[in-house]
PDB file of C-alpha atoms in Angstrom:
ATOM      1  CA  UNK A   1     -23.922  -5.684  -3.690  1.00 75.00           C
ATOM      2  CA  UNK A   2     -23.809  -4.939  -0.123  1.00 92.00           C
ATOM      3  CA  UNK A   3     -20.149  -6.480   1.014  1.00 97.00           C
ATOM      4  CA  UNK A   4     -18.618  -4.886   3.589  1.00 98.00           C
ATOM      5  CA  UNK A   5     -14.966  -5.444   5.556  1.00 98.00           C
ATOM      6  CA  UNK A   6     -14.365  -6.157   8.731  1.00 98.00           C
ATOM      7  CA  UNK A   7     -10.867  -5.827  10.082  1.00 98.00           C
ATOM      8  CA  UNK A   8      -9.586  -6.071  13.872  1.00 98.00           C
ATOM      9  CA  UNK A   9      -6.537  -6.609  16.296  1.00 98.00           C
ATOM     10  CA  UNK A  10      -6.253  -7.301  19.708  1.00 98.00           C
ATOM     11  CA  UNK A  11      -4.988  -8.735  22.219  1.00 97.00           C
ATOM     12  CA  UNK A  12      -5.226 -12.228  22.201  1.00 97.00           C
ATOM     13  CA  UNK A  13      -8.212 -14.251  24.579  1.00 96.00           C
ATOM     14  CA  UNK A  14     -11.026 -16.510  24.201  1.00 96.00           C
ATOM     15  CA  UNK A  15     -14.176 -15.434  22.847  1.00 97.00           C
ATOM     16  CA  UNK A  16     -13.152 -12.874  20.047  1.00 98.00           C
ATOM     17  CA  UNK A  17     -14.424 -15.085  16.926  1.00 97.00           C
ATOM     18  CA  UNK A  18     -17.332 -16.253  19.062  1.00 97.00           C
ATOM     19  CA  UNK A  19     -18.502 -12.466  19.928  1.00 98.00           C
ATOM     20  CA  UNK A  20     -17.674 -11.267  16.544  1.00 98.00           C
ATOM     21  CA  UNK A  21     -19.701 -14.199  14.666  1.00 97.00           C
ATOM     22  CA  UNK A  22     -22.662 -13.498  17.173  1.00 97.00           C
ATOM     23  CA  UNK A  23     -22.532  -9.663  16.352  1.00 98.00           C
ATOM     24  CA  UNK A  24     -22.851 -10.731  12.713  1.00 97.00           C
ATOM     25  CA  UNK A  25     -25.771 -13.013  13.295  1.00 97.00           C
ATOM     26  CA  UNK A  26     -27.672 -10.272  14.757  1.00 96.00           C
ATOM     27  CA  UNK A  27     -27.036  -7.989  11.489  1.00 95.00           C
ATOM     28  CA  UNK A  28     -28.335 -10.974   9.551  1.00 96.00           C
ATOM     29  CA  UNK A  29     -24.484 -11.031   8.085  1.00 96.00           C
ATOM     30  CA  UNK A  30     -23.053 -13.721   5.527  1.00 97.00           C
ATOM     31  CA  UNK A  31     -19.643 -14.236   6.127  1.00 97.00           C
ATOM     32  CA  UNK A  32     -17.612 -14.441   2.536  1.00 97.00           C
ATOM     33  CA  UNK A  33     -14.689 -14.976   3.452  1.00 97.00           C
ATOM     34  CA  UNK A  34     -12.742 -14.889   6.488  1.00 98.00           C
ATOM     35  CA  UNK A  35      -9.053 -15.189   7.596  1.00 98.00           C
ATOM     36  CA  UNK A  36      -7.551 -15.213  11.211  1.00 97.00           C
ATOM     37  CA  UNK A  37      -3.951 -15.065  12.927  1.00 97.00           C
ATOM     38  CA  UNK A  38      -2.234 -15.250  16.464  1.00 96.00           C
ATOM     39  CA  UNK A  39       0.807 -14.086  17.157  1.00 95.00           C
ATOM     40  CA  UNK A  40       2.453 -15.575  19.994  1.00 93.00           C
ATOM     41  CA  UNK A  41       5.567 -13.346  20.140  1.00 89.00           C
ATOM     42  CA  UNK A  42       2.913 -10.276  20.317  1.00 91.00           C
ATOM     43  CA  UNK A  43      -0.082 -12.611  21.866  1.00 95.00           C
ATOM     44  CA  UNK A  44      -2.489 -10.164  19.487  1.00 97.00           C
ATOM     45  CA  UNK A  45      -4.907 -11.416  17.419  1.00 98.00           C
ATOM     46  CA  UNK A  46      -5.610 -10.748  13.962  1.00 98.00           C
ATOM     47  CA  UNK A  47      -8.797 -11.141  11.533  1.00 98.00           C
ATOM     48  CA  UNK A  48     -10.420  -9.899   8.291  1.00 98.00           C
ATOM     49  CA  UNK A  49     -14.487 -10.682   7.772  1.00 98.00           C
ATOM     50  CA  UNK A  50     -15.883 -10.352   4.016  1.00 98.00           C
ATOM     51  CA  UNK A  51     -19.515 -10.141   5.047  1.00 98.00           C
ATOM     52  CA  UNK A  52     -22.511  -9.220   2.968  1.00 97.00           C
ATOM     53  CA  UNK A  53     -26.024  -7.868   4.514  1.00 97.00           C
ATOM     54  CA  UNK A  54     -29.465  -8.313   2.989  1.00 95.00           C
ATOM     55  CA  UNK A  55     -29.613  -4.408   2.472  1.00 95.00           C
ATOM     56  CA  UNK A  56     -27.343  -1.401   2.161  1.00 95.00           C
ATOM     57  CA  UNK A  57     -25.909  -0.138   5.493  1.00 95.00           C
ATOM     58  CA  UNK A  58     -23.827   3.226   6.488  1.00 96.00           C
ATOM     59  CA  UNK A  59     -20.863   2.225   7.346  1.00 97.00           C
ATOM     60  CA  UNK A  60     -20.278   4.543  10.437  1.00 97.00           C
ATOM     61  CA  UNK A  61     -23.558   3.200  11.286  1.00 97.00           C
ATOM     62  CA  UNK A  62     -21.998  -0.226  11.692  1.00 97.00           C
ATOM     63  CA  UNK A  63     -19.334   0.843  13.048  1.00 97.00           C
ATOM     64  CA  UNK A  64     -20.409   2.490  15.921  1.00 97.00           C
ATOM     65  CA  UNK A  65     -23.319  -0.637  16.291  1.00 97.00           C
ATOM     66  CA  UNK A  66     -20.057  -3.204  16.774  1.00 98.00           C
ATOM     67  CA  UNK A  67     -18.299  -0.678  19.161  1.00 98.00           C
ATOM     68  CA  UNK A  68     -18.985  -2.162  22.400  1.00 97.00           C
ATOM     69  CA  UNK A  69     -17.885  -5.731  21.074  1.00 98.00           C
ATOM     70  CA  UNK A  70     -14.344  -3.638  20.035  1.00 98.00           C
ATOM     71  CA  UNK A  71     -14.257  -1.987  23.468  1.00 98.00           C
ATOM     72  CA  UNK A  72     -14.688  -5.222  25.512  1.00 97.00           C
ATOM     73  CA  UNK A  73     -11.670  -6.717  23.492  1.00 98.00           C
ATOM     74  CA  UNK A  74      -9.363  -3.897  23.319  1.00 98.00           C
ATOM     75  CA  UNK A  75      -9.592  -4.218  19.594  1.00 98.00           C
ATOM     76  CA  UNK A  76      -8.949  -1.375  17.023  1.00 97.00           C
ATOM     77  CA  UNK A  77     -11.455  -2.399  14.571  1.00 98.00           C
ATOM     78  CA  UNK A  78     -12.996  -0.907  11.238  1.00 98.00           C
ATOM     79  CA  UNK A  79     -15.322  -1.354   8.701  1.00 98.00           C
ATOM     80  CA  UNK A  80     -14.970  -0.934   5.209  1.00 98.00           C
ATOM     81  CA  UNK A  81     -17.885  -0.384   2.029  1.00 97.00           C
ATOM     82  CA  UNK A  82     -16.189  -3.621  -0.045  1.00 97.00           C
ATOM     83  CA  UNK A  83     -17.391  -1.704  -3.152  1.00 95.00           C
ATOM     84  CA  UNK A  84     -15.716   1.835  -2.692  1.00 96.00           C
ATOM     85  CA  UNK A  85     -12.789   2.178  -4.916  1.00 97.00           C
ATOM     86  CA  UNK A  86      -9.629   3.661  -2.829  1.00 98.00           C
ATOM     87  CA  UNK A  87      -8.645   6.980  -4.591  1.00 98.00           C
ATOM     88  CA  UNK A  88      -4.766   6.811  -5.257  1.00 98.00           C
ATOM     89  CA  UNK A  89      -2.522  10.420  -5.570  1.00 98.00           C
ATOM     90  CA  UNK A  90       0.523   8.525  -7.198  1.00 98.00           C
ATOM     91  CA  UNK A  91       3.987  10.374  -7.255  1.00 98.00           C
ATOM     92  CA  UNK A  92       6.975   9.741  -9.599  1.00 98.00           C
ATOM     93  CA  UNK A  93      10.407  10.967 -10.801  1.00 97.00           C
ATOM     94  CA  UNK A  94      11.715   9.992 -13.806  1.00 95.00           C
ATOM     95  CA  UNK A  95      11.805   6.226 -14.197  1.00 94.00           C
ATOM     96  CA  UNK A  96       7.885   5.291 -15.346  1.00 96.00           C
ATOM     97  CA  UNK A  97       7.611   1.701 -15.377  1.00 97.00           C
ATOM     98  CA  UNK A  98       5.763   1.123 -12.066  1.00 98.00           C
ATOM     99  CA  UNK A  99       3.755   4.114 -12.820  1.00 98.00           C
ATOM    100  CA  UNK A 100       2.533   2.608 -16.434  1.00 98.00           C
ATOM    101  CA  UNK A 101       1.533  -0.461 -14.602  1.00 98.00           C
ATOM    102  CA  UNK A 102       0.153   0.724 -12.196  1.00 98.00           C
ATOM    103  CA  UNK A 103      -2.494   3.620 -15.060  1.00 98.00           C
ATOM    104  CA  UNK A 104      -2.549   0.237 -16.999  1.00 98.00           C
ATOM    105  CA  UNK A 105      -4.169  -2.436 -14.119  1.00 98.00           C
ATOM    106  CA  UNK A 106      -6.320   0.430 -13.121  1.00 98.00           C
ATOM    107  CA  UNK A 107      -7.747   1.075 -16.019  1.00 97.00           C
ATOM    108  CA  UNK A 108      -8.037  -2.514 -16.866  1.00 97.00           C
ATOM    109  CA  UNK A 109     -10.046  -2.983 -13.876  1.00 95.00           C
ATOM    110  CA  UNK A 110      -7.387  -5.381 -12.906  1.00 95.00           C
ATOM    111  CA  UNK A 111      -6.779  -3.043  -9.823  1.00 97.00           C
ATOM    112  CA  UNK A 112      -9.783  -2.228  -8.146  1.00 96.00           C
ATOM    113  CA  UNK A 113      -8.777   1.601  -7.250  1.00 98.00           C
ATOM    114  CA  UNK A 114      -9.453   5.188  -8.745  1.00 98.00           C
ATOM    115  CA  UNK A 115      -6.443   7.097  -9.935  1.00 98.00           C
ATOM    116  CA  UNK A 116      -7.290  10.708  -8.777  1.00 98.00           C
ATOM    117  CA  UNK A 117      -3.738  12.315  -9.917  1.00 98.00           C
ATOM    118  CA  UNK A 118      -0.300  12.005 -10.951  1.00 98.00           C
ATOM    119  CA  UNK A 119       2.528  14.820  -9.037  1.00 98.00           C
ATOM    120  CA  UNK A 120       6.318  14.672 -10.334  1.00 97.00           C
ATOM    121  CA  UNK A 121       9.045  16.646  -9.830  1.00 97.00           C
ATOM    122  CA  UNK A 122       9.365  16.214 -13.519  1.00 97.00           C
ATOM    123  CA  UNK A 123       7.083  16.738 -16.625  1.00 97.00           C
ATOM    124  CA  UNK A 124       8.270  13.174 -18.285  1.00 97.00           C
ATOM    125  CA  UNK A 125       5.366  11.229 -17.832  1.00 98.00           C
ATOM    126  CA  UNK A 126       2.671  14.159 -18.332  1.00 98.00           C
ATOM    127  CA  UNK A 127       2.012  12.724 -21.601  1.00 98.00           C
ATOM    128  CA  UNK A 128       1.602   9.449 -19.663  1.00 98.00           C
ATOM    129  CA  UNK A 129      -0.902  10.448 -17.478  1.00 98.00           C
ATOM    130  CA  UNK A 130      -2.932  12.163 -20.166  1.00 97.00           C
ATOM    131  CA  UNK A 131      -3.050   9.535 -22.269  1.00 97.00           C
ATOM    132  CA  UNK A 132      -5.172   7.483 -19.657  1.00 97.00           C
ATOM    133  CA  UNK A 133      -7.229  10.969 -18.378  1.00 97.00           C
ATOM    134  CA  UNK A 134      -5.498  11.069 -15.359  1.00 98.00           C
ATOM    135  CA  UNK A 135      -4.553  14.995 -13.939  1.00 98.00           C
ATOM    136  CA  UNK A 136      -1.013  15.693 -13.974  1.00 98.00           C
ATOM    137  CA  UNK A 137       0.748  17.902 -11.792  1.00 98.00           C
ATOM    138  CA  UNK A 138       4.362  19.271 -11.949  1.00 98.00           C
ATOM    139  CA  UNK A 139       5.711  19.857  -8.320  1.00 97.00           C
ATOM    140  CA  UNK A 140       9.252  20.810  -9.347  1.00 96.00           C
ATOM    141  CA  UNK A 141      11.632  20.904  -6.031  1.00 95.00           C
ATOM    142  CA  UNK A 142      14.974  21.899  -5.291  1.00 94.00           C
ATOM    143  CA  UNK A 143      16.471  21.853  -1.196  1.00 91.00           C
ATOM    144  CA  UNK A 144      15.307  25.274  -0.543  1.00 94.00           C
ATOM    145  CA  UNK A 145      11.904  25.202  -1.806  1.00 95.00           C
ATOM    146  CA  UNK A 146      10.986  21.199  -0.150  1.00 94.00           C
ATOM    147  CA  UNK A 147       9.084  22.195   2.461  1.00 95.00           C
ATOM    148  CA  UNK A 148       6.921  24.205   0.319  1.00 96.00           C
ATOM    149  CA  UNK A 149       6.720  21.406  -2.678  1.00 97.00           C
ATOM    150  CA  UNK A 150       5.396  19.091   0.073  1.00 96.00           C
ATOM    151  CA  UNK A 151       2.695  20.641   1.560  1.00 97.00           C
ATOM    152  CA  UNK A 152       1.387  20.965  -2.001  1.00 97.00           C
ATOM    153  CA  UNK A 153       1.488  17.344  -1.822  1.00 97.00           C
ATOM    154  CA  UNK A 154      -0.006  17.170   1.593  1.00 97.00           C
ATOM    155  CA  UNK A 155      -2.755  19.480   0.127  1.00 97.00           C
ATOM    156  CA  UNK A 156      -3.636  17.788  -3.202  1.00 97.00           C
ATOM    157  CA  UNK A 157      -3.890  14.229  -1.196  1.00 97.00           C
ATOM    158  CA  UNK A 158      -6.268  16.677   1.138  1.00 97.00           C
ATOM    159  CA  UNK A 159      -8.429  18.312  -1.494  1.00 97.00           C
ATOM    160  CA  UNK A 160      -8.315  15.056  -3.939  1.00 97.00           C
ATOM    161  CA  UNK A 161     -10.201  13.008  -0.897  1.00 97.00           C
ATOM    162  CA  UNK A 162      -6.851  10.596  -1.464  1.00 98.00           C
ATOM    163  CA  UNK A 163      -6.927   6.880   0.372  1.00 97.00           C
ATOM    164  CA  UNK A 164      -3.058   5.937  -0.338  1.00 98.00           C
ATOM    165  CA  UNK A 165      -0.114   7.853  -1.950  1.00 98.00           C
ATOM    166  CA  UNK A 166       2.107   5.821  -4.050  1.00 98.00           C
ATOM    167  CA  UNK A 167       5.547   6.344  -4.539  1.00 97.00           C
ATOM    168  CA  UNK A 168       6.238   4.916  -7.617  1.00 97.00           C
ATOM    169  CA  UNK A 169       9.744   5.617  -7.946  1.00 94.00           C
ATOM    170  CA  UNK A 170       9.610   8.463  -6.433  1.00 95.00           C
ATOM    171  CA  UNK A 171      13.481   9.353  -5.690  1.00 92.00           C
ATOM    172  CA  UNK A 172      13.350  12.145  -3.460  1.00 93.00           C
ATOM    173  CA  UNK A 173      13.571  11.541   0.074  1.00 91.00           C
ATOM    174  CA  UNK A 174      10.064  12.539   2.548  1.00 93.00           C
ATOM    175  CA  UNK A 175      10.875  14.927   5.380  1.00 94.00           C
ATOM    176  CA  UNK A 176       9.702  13.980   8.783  1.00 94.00           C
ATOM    177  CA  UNK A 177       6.569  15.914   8.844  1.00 94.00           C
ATOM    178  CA  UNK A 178       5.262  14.414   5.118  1.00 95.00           C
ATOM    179  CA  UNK A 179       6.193  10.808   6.672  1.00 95.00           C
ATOM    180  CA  UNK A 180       3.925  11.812   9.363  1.00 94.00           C
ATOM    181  CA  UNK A 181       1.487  13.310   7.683  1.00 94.00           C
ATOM    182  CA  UNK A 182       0.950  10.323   5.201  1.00 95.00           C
ATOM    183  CA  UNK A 183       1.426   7.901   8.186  1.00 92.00           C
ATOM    184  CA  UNK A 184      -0.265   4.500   6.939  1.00 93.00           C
ATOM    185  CA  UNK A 185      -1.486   5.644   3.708  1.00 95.00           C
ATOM    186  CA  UNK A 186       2.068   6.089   1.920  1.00 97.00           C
ATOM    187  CA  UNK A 187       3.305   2.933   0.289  1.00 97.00           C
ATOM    188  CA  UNK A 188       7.222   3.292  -1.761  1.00 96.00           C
ATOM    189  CA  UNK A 189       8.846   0.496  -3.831  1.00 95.00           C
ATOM    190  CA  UNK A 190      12.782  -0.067  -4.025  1.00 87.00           C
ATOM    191  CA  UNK A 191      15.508  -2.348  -4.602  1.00 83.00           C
ATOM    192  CA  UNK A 192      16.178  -4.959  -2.533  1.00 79.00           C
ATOM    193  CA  UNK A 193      19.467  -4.210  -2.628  1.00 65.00           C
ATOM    194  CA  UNK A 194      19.348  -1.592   0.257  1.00 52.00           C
ATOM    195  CA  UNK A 195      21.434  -0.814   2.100  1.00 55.00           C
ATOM    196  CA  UNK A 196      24.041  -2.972   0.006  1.00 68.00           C
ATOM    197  CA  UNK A 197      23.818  -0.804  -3.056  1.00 77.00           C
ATOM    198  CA  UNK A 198      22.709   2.737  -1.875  1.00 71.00           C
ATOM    199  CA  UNK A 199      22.371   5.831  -3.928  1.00 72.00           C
ATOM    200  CA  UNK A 200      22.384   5.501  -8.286  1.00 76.00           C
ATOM    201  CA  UNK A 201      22.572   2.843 -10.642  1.00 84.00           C
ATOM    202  CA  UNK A 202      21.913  -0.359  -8.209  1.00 84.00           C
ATOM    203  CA  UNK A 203      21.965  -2.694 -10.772  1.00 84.00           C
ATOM    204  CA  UNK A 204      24.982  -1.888 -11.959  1.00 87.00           C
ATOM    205  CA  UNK A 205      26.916  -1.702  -8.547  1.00 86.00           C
ATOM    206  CA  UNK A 206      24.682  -5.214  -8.281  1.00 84.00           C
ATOM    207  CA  UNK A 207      26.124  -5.912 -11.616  1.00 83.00           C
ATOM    208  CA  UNK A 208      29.610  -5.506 -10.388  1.00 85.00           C
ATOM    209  CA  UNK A 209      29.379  -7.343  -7.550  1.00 84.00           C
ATOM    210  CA  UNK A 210      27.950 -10.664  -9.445  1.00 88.00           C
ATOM    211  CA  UNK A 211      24.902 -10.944  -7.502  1.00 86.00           C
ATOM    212  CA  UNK A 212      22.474 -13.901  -8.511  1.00 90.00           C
ATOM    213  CA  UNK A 213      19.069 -13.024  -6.674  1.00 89.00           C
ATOM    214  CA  UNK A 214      17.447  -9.438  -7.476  1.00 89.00           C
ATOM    215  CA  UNK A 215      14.268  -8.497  -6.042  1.00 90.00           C
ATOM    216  CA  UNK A 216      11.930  -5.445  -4.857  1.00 94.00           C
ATOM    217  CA  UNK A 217      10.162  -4.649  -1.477  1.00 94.00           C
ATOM    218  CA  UNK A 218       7.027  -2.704  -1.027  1.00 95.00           C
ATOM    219  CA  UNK A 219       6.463  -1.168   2.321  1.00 95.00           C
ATOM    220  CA  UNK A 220       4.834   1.587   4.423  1.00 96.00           C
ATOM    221  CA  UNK A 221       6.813   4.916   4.550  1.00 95.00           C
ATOM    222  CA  UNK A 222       7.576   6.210   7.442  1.00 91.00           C
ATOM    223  CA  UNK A 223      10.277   8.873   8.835  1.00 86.00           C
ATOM    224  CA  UNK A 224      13.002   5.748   9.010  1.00 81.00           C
ATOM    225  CA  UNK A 225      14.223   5.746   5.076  1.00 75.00           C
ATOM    226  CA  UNK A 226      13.064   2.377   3.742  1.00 76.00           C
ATOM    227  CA  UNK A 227      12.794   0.888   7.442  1.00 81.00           C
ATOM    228  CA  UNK A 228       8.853   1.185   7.037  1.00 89.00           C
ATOM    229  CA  UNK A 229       6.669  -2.032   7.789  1.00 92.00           C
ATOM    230  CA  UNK A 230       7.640  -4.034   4.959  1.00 92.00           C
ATOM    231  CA  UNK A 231       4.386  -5.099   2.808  1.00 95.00           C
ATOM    232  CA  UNK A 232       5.167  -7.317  -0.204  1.00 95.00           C
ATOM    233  CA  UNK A 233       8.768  -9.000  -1.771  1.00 93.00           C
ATOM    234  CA  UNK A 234       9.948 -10.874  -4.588  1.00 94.00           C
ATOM    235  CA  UNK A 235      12.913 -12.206  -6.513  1.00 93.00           C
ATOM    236  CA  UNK A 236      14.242 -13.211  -9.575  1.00 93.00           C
ATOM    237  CA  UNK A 237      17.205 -15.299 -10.213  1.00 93.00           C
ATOM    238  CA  UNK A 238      19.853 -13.801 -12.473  1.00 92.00           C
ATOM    239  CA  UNK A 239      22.983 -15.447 -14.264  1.00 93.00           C
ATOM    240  CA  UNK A 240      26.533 -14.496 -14.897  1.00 92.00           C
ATOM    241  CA  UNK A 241      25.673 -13.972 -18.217  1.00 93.00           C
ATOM    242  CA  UNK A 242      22.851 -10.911 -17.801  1.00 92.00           C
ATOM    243  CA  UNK A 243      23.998  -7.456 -18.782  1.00 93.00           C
ATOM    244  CA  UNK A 244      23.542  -4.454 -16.311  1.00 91.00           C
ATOM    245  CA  UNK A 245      20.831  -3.228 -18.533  1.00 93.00           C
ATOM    246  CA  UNK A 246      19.169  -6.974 -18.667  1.00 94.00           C
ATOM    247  CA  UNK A 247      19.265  -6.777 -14.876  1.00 91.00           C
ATOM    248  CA  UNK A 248      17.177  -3.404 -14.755  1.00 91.00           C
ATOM    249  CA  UNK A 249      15.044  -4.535 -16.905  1.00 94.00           C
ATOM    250  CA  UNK A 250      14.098  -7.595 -15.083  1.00 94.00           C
ATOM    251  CA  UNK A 251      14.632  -5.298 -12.163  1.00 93.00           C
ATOM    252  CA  UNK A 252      12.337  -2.978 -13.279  1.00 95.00           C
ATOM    253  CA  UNK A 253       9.395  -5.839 -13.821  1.00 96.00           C
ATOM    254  CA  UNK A 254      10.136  -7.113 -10.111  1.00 96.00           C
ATOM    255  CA  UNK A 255       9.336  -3.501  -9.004  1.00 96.00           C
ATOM    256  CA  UNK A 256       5.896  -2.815 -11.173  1.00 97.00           C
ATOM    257  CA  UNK A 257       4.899  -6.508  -9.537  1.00 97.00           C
ATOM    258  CA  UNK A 258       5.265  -6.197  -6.253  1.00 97.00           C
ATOM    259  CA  UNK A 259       4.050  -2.755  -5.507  1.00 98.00           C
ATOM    260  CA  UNK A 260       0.810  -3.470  -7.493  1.00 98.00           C
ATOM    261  CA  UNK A 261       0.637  -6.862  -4.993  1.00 98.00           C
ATOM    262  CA  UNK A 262       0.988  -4.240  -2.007  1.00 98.00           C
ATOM    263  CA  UNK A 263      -1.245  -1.632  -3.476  1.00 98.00           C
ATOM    264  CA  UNK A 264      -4.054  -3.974  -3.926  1.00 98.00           C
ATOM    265  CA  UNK A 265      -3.503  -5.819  -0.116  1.00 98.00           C
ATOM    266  CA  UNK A 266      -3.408  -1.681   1.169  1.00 98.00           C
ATOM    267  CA  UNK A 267      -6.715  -0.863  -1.395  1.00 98.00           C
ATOM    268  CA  UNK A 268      -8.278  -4.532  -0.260  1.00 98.00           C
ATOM    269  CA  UNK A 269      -7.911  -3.950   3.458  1.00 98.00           C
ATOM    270  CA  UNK A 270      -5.862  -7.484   3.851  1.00 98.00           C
ATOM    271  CA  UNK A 271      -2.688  -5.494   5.742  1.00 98.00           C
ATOM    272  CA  UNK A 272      -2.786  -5.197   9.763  1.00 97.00           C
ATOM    273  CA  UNK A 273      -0.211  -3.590  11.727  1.00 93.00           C
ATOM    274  CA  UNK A 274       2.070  -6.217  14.035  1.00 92.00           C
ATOM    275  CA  UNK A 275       3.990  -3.601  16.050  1.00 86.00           C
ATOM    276  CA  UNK A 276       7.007  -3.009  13.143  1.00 86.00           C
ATOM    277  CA  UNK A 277       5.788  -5.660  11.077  1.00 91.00           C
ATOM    278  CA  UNK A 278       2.461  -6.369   8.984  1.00 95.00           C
ATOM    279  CA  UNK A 279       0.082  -9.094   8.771  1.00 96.00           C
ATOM    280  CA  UNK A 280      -0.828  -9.111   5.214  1.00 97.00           C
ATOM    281  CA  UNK A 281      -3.930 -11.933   4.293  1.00 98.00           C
ATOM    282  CA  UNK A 282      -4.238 -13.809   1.439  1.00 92.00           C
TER     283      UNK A 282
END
């Protein structure tokens, strides 16, 4: 198949879908699938293209033939193979459940991404990894040896061609210059509870408190602690009568859901940066 993505933002005028449609002619495009916004708080405009072509193309070759339609428009604009799997480095602590979802839709095809490696700070889920043929590494870390721990992970997403690091409960907190370096390829998952119910245990504190909505949010990382562009939410409604450990369990299913919903907009190319927020297509 020869699909290709086209996704763009700029400021908003006349003539964008006109210019872009006519570009597409000329490459004797078929348009798939297509999906447009305009913001008028930000008066930017927003659109993803599914297009298909009679015959292969390199993609920096069509990237740099639809330039001068992106310069004319102020538009930051790329094109994507459709086809290419995204190659994921996914990190994780101690609590596995988005991490089994995430090796299970993968290699169910249900995910359409290639899981290049597992890194922890702890050997729990080497077994986990292995069982689906997925490298493990162990990147124990203590204060005094951080900076060093994360530029291994700065190097394996390097050498391991990685599109997007996952943090699939990955409770350690990202130093300014590993935010930066990740910048828009680093999705994390967390409680919704935040900043209610900081630090351990938030379903219990939630617990405690009698809460009655419980939920997750998937967003971008960035040098803010959980303040990134948020990507993907969800809740579940919970009763008086549901046990602390009830609640992380449905807690915990919350979690797996949503991040896999973010991973796949991230992997899919359906996310567009609105100044601190994100335009995330359907």
């Amino acid at each position: 198949m020869n699909d290709y993505i086209l996704t763009l933002s700029c400021p908003d005028r006349t003539g964008i879908v006109h210019n872009v449609s006519g570009w597409l002619l000329e490459q004797n495009g078929n348009i798939l699938e297509a999906q447009q916004f305009g913001d008028a708080a930000t008066n930017r405009f927003f659109l993803r293209i599914q297009f298909s072509l009679p015959e292969k193309q390199d993609v920096n070759a069509l990237q740099a033939g639809f330039a001068p339609i992106a310069e004319k428009f102020g538009m930051e604009a790329n094109i994507y193979d459709a086809q290419r799997k995204a190659r994921l480095l996914i990190l994780v602590s101690r609590q596995g459940h988005c991490l089994n979802d995430l090796l299970f839709r993968a290699h169910s095809g249900q995910l359409p991404v290639e899981i290049a490696a597992v890194a922890s700070n702890h050997t729990d889920h080497a077994g986990l990894a292995s069982s689906y043929g997925i490298p493990f590494h162990h990147l124990p870390v203590t204060p005094e040896t951080r900076p060093e721990q994360e530029q291994q992970i700065i190097d394996l997403a390097r050498d391991l061609k990685v599109d997007l690091v996952v943090l699939a409960r990955y409770m350690q907190i990202l130093s300014t210059n590993l935010c930066q370096s990740l910048s828009g390829r680093a999705i994390n998952i967390h409680h919704s509870f935040l900043p209610s119910f900081k630090g351990a245990r938030p379903y219990h504190q939630a617990h405690a408190r009698g809460v009655k909505i419980i939920g997750a949010t998937a967003h971008y990382v960035t040098a803010d602690l959980d303040e990134g562009p948020i990507i993907e939410q969800d809740v579940e409604h919970v009763t008086h009568a549901v046990s602390p450990t009830e609640l992380t369990q449905i807690g915990s299913d919350v979690e797996s859901l949503v991040l896999a919903r973010a991973v796949r907009a991230h992997v899919e190319h359906r996310i567009l940066l609105n100044d601190q927020r994100t335009v995330v297509f359907r």
